GROMACS .gro file of C-alpha atoms in nm:
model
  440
    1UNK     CA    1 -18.612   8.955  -4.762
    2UNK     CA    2 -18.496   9.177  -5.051
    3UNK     CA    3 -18.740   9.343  -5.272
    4UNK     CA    4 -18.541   9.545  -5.476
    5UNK     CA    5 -18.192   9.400  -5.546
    6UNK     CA    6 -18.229   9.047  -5.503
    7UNK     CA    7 -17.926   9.014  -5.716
    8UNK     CA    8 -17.721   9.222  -5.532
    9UNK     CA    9 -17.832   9.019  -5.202
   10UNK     CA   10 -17.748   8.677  -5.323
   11UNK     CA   11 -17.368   8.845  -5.409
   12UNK     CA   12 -17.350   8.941  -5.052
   13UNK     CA   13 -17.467   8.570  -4.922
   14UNK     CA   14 -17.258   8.408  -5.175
   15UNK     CA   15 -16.983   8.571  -4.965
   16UNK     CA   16 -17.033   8.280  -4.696
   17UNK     CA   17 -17.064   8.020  -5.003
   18UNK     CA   18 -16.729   8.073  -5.144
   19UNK     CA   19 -16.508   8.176  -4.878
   20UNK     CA   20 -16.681   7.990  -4.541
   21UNK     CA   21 -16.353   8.022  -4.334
   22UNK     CA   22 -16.376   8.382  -4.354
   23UNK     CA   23 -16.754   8.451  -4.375
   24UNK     CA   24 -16.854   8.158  -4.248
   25UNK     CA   25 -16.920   8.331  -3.902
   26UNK     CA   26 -17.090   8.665  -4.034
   27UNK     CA   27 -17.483   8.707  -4.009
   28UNK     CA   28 -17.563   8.846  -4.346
   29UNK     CA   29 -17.875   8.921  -4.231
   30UNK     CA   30 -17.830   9.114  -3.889
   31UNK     CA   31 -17.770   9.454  -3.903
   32UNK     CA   32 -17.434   9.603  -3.820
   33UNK     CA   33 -17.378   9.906  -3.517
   34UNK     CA   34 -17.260  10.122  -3.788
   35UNK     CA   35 -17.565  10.083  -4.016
   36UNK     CA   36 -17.798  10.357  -3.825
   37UNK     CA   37 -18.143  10.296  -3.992
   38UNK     CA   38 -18.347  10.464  -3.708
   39UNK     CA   39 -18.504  10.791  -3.708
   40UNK     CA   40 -18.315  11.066  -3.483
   41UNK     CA   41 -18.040  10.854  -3.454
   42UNK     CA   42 -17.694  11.044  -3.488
   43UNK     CA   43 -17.603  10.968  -3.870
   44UNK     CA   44 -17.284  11.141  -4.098
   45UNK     CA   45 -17.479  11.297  -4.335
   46UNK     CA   46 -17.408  11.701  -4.236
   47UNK     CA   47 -17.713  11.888  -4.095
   48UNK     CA   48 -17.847  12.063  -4.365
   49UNK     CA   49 -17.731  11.924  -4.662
   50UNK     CA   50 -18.023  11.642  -4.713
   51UNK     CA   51 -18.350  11.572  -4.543
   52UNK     CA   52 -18.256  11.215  -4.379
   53UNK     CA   53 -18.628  11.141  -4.287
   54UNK     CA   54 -18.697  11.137  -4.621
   55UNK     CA   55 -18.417  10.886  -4.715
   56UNK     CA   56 -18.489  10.708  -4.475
   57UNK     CA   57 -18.890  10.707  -4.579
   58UNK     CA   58 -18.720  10.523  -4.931
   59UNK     CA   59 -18.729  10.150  -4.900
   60UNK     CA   60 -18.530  10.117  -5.216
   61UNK     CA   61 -18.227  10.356  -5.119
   62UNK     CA   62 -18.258  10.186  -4.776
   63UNK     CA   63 -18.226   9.827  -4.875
   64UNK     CA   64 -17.943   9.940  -5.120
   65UNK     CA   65 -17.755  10.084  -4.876
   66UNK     CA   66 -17.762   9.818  -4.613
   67UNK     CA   67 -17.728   9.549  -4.819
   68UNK     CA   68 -17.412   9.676  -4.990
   69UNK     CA   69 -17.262   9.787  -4.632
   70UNK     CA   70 -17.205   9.393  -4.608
   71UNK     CA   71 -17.047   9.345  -4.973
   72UNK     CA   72 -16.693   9.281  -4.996
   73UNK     CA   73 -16.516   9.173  -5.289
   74UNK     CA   74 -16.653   8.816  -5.418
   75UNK     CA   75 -16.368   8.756  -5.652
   76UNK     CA   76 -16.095   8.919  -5.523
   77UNK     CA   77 -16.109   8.789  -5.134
   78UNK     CA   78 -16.090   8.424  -5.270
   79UNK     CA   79 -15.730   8.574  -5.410
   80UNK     CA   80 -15.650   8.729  -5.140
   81UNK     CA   81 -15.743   8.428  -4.892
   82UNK     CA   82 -15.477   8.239  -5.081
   83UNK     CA   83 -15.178   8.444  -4.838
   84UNK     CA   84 -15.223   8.134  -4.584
   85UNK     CA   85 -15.077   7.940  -4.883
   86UNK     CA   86 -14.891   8.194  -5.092
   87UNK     CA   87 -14.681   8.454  -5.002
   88UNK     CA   88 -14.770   8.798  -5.079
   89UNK     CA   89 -14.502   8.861  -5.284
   90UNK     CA   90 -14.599   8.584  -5.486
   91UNK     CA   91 -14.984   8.689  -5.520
   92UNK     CA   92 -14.905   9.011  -5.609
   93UNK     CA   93 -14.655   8.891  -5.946
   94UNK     CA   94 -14.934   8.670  -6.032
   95UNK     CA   95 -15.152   8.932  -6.068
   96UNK     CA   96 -14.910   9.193  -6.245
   97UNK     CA   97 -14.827   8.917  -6.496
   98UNK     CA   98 -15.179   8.829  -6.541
   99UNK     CA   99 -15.299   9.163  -6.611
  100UNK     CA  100 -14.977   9.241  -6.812
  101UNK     CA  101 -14.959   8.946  -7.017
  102UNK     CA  102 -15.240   8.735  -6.978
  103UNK     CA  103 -15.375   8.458  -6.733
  104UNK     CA  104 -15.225   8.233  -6.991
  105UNK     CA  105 -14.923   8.347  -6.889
  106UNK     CA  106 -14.923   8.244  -6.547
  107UNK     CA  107 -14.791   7.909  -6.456
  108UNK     CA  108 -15.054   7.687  -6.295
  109UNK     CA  109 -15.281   8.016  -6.227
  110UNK     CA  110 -15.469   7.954  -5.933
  111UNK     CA  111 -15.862   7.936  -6.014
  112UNK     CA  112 -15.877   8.211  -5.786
  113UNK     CA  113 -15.666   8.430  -5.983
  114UNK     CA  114 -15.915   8.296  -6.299
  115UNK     CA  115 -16.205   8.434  -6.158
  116UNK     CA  116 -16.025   8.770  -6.020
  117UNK     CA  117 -15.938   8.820  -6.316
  118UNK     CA  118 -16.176   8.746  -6.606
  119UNK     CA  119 -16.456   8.931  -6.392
  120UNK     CA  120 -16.250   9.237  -6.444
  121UNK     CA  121 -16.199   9.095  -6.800
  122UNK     CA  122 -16.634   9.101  -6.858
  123UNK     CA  123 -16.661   9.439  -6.935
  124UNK     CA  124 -17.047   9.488  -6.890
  125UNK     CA  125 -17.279   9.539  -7.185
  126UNK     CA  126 -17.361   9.897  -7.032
  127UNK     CA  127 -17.027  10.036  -7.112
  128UNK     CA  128 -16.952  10.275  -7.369
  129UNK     CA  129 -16.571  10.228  -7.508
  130UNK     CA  130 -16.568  10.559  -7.698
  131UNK     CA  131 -16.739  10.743  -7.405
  132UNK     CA  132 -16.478  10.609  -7.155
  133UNK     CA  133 -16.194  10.740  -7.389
  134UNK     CA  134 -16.399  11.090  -7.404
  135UNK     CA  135 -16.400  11.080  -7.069
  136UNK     CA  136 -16.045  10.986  -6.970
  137UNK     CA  137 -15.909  11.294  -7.230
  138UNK     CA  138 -16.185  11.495  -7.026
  139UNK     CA  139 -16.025  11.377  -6.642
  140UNK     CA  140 -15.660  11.465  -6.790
  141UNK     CA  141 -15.687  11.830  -6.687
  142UNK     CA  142 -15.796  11.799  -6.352
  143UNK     CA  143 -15.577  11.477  -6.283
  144UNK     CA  144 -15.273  11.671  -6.415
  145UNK     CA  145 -15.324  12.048  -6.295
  146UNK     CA  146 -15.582  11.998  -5.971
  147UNK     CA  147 -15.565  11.694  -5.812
  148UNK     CA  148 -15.189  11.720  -5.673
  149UNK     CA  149 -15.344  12.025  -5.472
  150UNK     CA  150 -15.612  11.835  -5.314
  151UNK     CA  151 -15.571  11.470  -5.321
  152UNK     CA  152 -15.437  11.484  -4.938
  153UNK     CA  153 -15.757  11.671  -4.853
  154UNK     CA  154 -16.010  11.405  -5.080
  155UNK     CA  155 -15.786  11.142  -4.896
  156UNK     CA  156 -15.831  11.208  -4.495
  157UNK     CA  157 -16.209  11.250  -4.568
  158UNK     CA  158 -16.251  10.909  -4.543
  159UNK     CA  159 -16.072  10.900  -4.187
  160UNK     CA  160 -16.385  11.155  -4.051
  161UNK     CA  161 -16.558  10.852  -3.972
  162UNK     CA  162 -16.457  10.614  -3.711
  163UNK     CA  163 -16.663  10.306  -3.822
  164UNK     CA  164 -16.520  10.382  -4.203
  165UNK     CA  165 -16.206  10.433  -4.104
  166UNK     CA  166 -16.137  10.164  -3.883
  167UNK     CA  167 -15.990   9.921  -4.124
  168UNK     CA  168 -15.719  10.191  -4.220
  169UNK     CA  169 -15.661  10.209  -3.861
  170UNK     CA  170 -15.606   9.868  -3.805
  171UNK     CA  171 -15.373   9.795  -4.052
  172UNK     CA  172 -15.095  10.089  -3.885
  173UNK     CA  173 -15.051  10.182  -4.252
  174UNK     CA  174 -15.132  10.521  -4.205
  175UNK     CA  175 -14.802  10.634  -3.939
  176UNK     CA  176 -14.505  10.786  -4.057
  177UNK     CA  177 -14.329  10.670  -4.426
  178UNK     CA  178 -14.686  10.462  -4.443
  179UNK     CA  179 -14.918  10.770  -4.484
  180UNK     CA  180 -14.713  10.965  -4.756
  181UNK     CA  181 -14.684  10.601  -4.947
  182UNK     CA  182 -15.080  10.530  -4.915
  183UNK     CA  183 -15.180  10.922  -5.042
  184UNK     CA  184 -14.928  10.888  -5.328
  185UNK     CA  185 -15.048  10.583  -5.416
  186UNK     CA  186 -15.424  10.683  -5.426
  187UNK     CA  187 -15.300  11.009  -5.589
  188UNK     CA  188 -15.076  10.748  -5.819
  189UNK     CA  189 -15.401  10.540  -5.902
  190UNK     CA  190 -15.640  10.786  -5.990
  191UNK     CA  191 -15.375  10.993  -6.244
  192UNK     CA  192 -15.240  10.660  -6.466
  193UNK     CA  193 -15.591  10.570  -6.493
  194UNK     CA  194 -15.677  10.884  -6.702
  195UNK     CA  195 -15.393  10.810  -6.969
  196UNK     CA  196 -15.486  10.751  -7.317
  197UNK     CA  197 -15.529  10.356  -7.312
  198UNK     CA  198 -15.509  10.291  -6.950
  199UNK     CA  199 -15.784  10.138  -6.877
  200UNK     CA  200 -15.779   9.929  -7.186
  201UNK     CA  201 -15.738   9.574  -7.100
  202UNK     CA  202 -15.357   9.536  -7.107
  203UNK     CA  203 -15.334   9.902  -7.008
  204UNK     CA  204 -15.185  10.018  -6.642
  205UNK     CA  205 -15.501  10.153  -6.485
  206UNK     CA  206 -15.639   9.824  -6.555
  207UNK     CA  207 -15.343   9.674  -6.386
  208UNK     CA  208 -15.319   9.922  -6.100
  209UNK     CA  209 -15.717   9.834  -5.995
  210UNK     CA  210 -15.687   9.494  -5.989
  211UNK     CA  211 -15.369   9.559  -5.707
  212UNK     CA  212 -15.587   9.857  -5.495
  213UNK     CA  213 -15.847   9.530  -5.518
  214UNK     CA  214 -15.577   9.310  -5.433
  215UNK     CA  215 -15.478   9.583  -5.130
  216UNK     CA  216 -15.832   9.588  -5.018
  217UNK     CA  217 -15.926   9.266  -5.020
  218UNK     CA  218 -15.608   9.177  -4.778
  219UNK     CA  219 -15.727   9.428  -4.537
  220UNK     CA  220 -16.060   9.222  -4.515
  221UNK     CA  221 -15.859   8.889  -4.516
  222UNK     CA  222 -15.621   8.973  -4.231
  223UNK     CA  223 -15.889   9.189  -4.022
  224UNK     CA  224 -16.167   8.901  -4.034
  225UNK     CA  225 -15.890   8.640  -3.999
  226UNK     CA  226 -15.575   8.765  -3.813
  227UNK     CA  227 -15.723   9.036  -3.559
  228UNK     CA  228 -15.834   8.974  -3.242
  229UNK     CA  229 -15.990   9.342  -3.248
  230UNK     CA  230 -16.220   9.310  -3.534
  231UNK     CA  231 -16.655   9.258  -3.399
  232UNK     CA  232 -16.833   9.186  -3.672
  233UNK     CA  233 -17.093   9.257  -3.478
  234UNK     CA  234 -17.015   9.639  -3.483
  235UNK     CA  235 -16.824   9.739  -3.786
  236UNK     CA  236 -16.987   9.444  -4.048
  237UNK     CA  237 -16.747   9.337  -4.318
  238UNK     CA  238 -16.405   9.527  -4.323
  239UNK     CA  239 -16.363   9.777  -4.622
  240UNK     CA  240 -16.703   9.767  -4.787
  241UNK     CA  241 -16.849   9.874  -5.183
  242UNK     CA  242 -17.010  10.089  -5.029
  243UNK     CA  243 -16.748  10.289  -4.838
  244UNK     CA  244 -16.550  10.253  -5.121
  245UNK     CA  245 -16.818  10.396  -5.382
  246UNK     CA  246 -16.717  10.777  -5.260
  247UNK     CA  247 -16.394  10.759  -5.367
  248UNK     CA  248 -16.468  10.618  -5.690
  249UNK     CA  249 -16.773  10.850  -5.762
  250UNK     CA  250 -16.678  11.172  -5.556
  251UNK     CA  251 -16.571  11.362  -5.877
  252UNK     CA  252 -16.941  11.250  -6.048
  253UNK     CA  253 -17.094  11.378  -5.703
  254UNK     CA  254 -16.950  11.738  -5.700
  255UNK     CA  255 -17.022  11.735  -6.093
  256UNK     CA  256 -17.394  11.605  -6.011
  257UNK     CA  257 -17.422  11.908  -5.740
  258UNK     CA  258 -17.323  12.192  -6.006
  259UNK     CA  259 -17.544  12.073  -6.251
  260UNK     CA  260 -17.833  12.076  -5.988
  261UNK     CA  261 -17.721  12.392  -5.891
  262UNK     CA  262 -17.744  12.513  -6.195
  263UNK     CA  263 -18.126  12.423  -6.253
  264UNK     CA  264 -18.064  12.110  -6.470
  265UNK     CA  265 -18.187  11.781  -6.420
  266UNK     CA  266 -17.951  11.608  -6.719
  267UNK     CA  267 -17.602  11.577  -6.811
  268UNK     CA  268 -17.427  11.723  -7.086
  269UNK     CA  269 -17.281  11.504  -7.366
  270UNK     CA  270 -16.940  11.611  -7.266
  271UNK     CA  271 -17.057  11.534  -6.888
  272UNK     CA  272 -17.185  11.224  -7.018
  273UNK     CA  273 -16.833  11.105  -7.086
  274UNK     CA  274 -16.728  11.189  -6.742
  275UNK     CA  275 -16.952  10.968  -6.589
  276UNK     CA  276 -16.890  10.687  -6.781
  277UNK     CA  277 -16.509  10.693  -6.713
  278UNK     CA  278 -16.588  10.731  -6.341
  279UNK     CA  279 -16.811  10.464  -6.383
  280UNK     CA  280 -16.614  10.214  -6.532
  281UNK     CA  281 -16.331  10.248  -6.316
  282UNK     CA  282 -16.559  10.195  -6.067
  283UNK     CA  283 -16.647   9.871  -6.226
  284UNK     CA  284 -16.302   9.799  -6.272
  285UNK     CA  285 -16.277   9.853  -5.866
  286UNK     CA  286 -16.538   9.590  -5.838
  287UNK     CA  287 -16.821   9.851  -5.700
  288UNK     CA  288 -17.131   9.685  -5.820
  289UNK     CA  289 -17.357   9.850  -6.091
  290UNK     CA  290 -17.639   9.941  -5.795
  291UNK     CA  291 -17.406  10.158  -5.660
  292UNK     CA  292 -17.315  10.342  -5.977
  293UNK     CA  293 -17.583  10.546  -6.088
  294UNK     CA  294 -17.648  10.781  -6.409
  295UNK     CA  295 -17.833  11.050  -6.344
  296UNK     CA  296 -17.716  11.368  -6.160
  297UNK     CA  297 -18.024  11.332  -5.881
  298UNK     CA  298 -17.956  10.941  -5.892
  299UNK     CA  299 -17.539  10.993  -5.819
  300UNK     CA  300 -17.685  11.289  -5.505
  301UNK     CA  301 -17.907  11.038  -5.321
  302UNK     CA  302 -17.674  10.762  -5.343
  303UNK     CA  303 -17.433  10.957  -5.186
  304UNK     CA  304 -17.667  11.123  -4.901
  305UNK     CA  305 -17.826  10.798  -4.850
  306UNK     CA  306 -17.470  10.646  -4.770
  307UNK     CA  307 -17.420  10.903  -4.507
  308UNK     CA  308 -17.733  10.900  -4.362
  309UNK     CA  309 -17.742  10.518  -4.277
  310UNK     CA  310 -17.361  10.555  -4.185
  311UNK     CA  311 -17.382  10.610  -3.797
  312UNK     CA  312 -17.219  10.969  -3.714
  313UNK     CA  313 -16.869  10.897  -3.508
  314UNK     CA  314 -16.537  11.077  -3.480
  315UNK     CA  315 -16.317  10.921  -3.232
  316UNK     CA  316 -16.020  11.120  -3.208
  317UNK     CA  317 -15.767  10.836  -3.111
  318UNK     CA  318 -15.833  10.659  -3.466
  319UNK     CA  319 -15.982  10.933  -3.687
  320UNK     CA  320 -15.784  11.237  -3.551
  321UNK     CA  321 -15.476  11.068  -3.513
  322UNK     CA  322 -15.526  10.901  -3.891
  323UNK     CA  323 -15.574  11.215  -3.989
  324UNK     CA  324 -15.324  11.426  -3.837
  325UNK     CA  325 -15.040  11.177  -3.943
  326UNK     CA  326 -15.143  11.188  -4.304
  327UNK     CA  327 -15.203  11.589  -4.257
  328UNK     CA  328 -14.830  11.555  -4.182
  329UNK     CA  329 -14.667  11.338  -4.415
  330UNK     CA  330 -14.402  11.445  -4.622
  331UNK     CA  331 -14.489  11.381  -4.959
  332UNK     CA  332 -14.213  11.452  -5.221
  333UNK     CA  333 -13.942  11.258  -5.339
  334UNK     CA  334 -13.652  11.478  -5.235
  335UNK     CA  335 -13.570  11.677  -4.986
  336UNK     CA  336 -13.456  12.047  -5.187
  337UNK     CA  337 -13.595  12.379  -5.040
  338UNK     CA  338 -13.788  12.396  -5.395
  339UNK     CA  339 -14.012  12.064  -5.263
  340UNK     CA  340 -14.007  12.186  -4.928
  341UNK     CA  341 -14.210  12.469  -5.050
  342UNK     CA  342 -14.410  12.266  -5.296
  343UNK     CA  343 -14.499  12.019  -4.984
  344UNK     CA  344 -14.627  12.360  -4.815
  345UNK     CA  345 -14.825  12.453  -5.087
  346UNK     CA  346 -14.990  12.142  -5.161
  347UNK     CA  347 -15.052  12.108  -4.780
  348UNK     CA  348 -15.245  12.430  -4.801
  349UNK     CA  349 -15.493  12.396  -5.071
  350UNK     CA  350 -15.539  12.052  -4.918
  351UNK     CA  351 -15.675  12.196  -4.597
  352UNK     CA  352 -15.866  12.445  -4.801
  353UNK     CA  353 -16.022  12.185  -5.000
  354UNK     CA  354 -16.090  11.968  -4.660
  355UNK     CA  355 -16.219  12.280  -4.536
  356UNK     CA  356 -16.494  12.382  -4.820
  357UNK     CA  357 -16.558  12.021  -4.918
  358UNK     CA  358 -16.608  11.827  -4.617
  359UNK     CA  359 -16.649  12.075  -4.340
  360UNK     CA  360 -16.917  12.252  -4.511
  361UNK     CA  361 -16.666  12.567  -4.512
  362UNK     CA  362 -16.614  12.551  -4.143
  363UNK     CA  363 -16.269  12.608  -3.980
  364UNK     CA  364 -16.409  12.534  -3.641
  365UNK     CA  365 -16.541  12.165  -3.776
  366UNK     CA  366 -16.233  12.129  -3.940
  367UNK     CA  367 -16.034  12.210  -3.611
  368UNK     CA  368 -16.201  11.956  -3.418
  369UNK     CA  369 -16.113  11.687  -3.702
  370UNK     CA  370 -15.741  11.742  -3.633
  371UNK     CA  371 -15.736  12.037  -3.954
  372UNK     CA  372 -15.636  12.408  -3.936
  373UNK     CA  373 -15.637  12.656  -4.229
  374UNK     CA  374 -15.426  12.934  -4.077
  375UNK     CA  375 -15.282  13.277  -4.195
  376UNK     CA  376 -14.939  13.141  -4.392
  377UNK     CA  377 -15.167  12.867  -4.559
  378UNK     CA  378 -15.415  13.116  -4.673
  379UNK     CA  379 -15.102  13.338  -4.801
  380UNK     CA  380 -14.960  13.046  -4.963
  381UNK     CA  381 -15.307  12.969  -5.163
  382UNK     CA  382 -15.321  13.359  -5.244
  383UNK     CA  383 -14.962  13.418  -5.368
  384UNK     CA  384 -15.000  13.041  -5.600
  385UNK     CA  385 -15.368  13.048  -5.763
  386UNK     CA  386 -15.312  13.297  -6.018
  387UNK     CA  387 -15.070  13.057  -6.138
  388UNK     CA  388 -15.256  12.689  -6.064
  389UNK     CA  389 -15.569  12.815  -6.121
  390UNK     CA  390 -15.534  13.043  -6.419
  391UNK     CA  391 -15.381  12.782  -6.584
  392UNK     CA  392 -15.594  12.526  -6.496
  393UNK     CA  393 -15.868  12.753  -6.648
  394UNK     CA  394 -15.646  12.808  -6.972
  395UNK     CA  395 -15.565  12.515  -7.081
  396UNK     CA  396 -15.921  12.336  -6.994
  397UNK     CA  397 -16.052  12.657  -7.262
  398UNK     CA  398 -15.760  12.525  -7.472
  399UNK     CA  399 -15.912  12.202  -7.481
  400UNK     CA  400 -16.217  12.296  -7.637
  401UNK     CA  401 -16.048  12.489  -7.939
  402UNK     CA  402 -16.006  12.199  -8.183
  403UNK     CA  403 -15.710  12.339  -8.345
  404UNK     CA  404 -15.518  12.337  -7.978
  405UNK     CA  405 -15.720  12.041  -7.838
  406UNK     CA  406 -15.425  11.764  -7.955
  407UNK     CA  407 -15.120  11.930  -7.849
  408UNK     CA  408 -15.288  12.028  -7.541
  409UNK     CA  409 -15.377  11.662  -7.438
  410UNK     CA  410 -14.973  11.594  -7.522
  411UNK     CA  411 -14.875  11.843  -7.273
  412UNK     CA  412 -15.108  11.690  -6.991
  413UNK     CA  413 -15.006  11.357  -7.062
  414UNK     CA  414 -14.658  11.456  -7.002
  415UNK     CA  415 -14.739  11.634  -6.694
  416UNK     CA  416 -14.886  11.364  -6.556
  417UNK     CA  417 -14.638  11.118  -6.639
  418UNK     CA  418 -14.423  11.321  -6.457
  419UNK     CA  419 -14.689  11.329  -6.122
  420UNK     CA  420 -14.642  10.975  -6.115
  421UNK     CA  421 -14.227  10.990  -6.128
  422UNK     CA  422 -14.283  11.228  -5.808
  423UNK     CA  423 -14.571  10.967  -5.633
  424UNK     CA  424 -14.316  10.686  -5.733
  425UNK     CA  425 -14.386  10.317  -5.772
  426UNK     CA  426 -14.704  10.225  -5.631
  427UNK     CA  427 -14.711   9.917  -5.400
  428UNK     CA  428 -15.089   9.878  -5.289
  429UNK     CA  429 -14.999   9.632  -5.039
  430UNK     CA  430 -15.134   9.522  -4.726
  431UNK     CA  431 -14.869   9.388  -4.484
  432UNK     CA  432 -15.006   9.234  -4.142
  433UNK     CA  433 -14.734   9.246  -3.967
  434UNK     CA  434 -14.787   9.634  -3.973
  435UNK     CA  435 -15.118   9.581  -3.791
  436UNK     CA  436 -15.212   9.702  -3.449
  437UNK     CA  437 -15.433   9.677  -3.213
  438UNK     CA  438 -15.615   9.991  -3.223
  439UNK     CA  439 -15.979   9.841  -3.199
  440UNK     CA  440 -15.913   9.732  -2.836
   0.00000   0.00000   0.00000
């Protein structure tokens, strides 16, 4: 029985109440293969970085953990569920107009759509507008000047697992055309969400959350419902909060990391504000409030406790191939010798960044994930950060001299307005006739 987040329990059970020809099956209460809870058992969290005894020693981390590794999306599966009646085409405009215009709006809304909707709508009492705004000004200069480097790298870190990437597998999103659309649309997500406004109600990071929602949710739907090759048993429910809380919170995570490493045990204000824009896109994501934490040694064990209950697996027939296809996408718009070279360049610093972030600096780990750093990439990243990262440097200094701060924020808005022209029009959809049988 719970002890700790009773709450967050009865969400997971209410799963089976509101959707019983999708959860109706599911044991809420046995424990998944992939949730490793055992001592000495194999586990993803990287030798050395955590002492997983002592997680595992934590009741309250453990039952946190577990419980949200069978937490899908209570308002937005109902939506989704509605593709046996609905085409997706027709799902997905009730949803733009709804968060452009209002549910109002929408003819004879669905009450799924209602409650999709208006939970995004109750912004929780826990949320600081002004901080979020802070915050979002605060994101602009990475979003703008860093993450088009990296993104790719942040983005096949979630493939380094089999039983987390799995889902992604199954859906044969990730092959070809498929895996440049899916990284440009993450890349697209997370840069409209830092304009000014965008996460205001009517604003298009509100918008584009409830459709990666939407996205997810069908993944669940059609992997629970139209795949032979989908146990339950093993892999729990499809696309969990929990797997999803690292991409949502990885920024807060390295921040939380610096700060420890810098002998502090609190945020800054201006830190502050960071976490509270991560934090309520997060929310906006529909990760639930357990799984966002405050503090900088709170955001760390979250994040090592996921690991450590996530049982270690790399199978290179779902995870390498995932990631070598996305490692190889082509990712610009055109096809000129100038984005030839910019697809080069990006492809390098997102190795490097692969390399140092989620290989613990290895190139031998990263090898065996499908990932080499080699000689011309390293040239590439020598000859091109005096440039990116001197100027990332300058202008975040320029941010912080009142006097430069506005026209400064002008000039990264631009620039990322024109990131999104080169990720193009986001889709987040979730076809099923894509899917394969990959699980078999």
């Amino acid at each position: 029985m719970p002890t700790y987040y009773p709450g967050l329990a009865q969400r997971v059970r209410s799963q089976r109440e509101l959707q019983p020809g999708l959860y109706g099956d599911l044991d809420f209460d046995k424990q998944p293969y992939r949730l490793v809870t055992a001592p000495g058992e194999p586990s993803s969290l990287p030798h050395g970085v955590a002492d997983r005894e002592s997680i595992l020693a934590d009741d309250r981390v453990v039952e946190l953990m577990s419980t949200a590794t069978m937490l899908g999306d209570v308002v937005a599966d109902p939506f989704a569920a509605l593709t046996a009646e609905y085409s997706v085409s027709s799902l997905i405009a009730m949803v733009r107009r709804a968060c452009q215009e209002g549910l109002d709006a929408v003819p004879d809304a669905p009450p799924e759509l209602v409650s999709f909707i208006s939970a995004m709508e109750a912004t929780p009492e826990w949320v600081d507008p002004e901080l979020v705004r802070r915050g979002a000004r605060a994101a602009r200069t990475p979003a703008a000047l860093l993450a088009p480097f990296v993104t790719r790298g942040a983005f096949i870190a979630t493939f380094t697992n089999t039983y987390a990437a799995l889902p992604m597998a199954l859906t044969g999103a990730l092959s070809g055309r498929r895996a440049a659309r899916r990284v440009n649309e993450t890349a697209s997500f997370f840069a409209v969400t830092t304009l000014p406004g965008a996460l205001d109600r009517y604003g298009p990071g509100f918008e584009a959350a409830a459709m990666v929602r939407l996205m997810h949710s069908m993944v669940r739907y059609n992997a629970l419902k139209r795949s032979e090759h989908w146990d339950t048993d093993i892999f729990g429910v499809p696309v969990p909060q929990v797997d999803q809380m690292p991409a949502g919170m990885i920024d807060l995570y390295l921040l939380a990391v610096r700060v420890r490493r810098q002998g502090r045990t609190e945020f800054t204000a201006e830190e502050r504000a960071q976490v509270e824009f991560s934090r309520y896109r997060c929310f906006l994501l529909g990760l639930p409030e357990e799984l966002l934490p405050t503090t900088p040694a709170e955001i760390i064990q979250v994040f090592h406790a996921r690991a450590a209950l996530l049982r270690d697996g790399f199978d290179d027939a779902t995870c390498g191939e995932l990631i070598r296809s996305t490692m190889a996408a082509y990712l610009r718009p055109r096809d000129t010798r100038y984005d030839r070279i910019a697809d080069a360049v990006e492809k390098s610093y997102s190795k490097a960044g692969f390399v140092l972030a989620f290989c613990r600096g290895s190139l031998r780990i990263a090898r065996g994930m499908g990932v080499t750093l080699g000689p011309a990439d390293v040239a590439r990243i020598a000859a091109t950060a005096p440039f990116i990262l001197g100027r990332l440097l300058l202008v975040d200094a320029a941010t912080r001299i009142p006097p430069l701060a506005k026209v400064v924020d002008r000039y990264l808005v631009r620039l990322i307005e024109r990131r999104l022209e080169t990720y193009g029009n986001p889709e987040f959809v979730s076809d099923a006739r894509t899917y394969t049988p990959v699980l078999g």
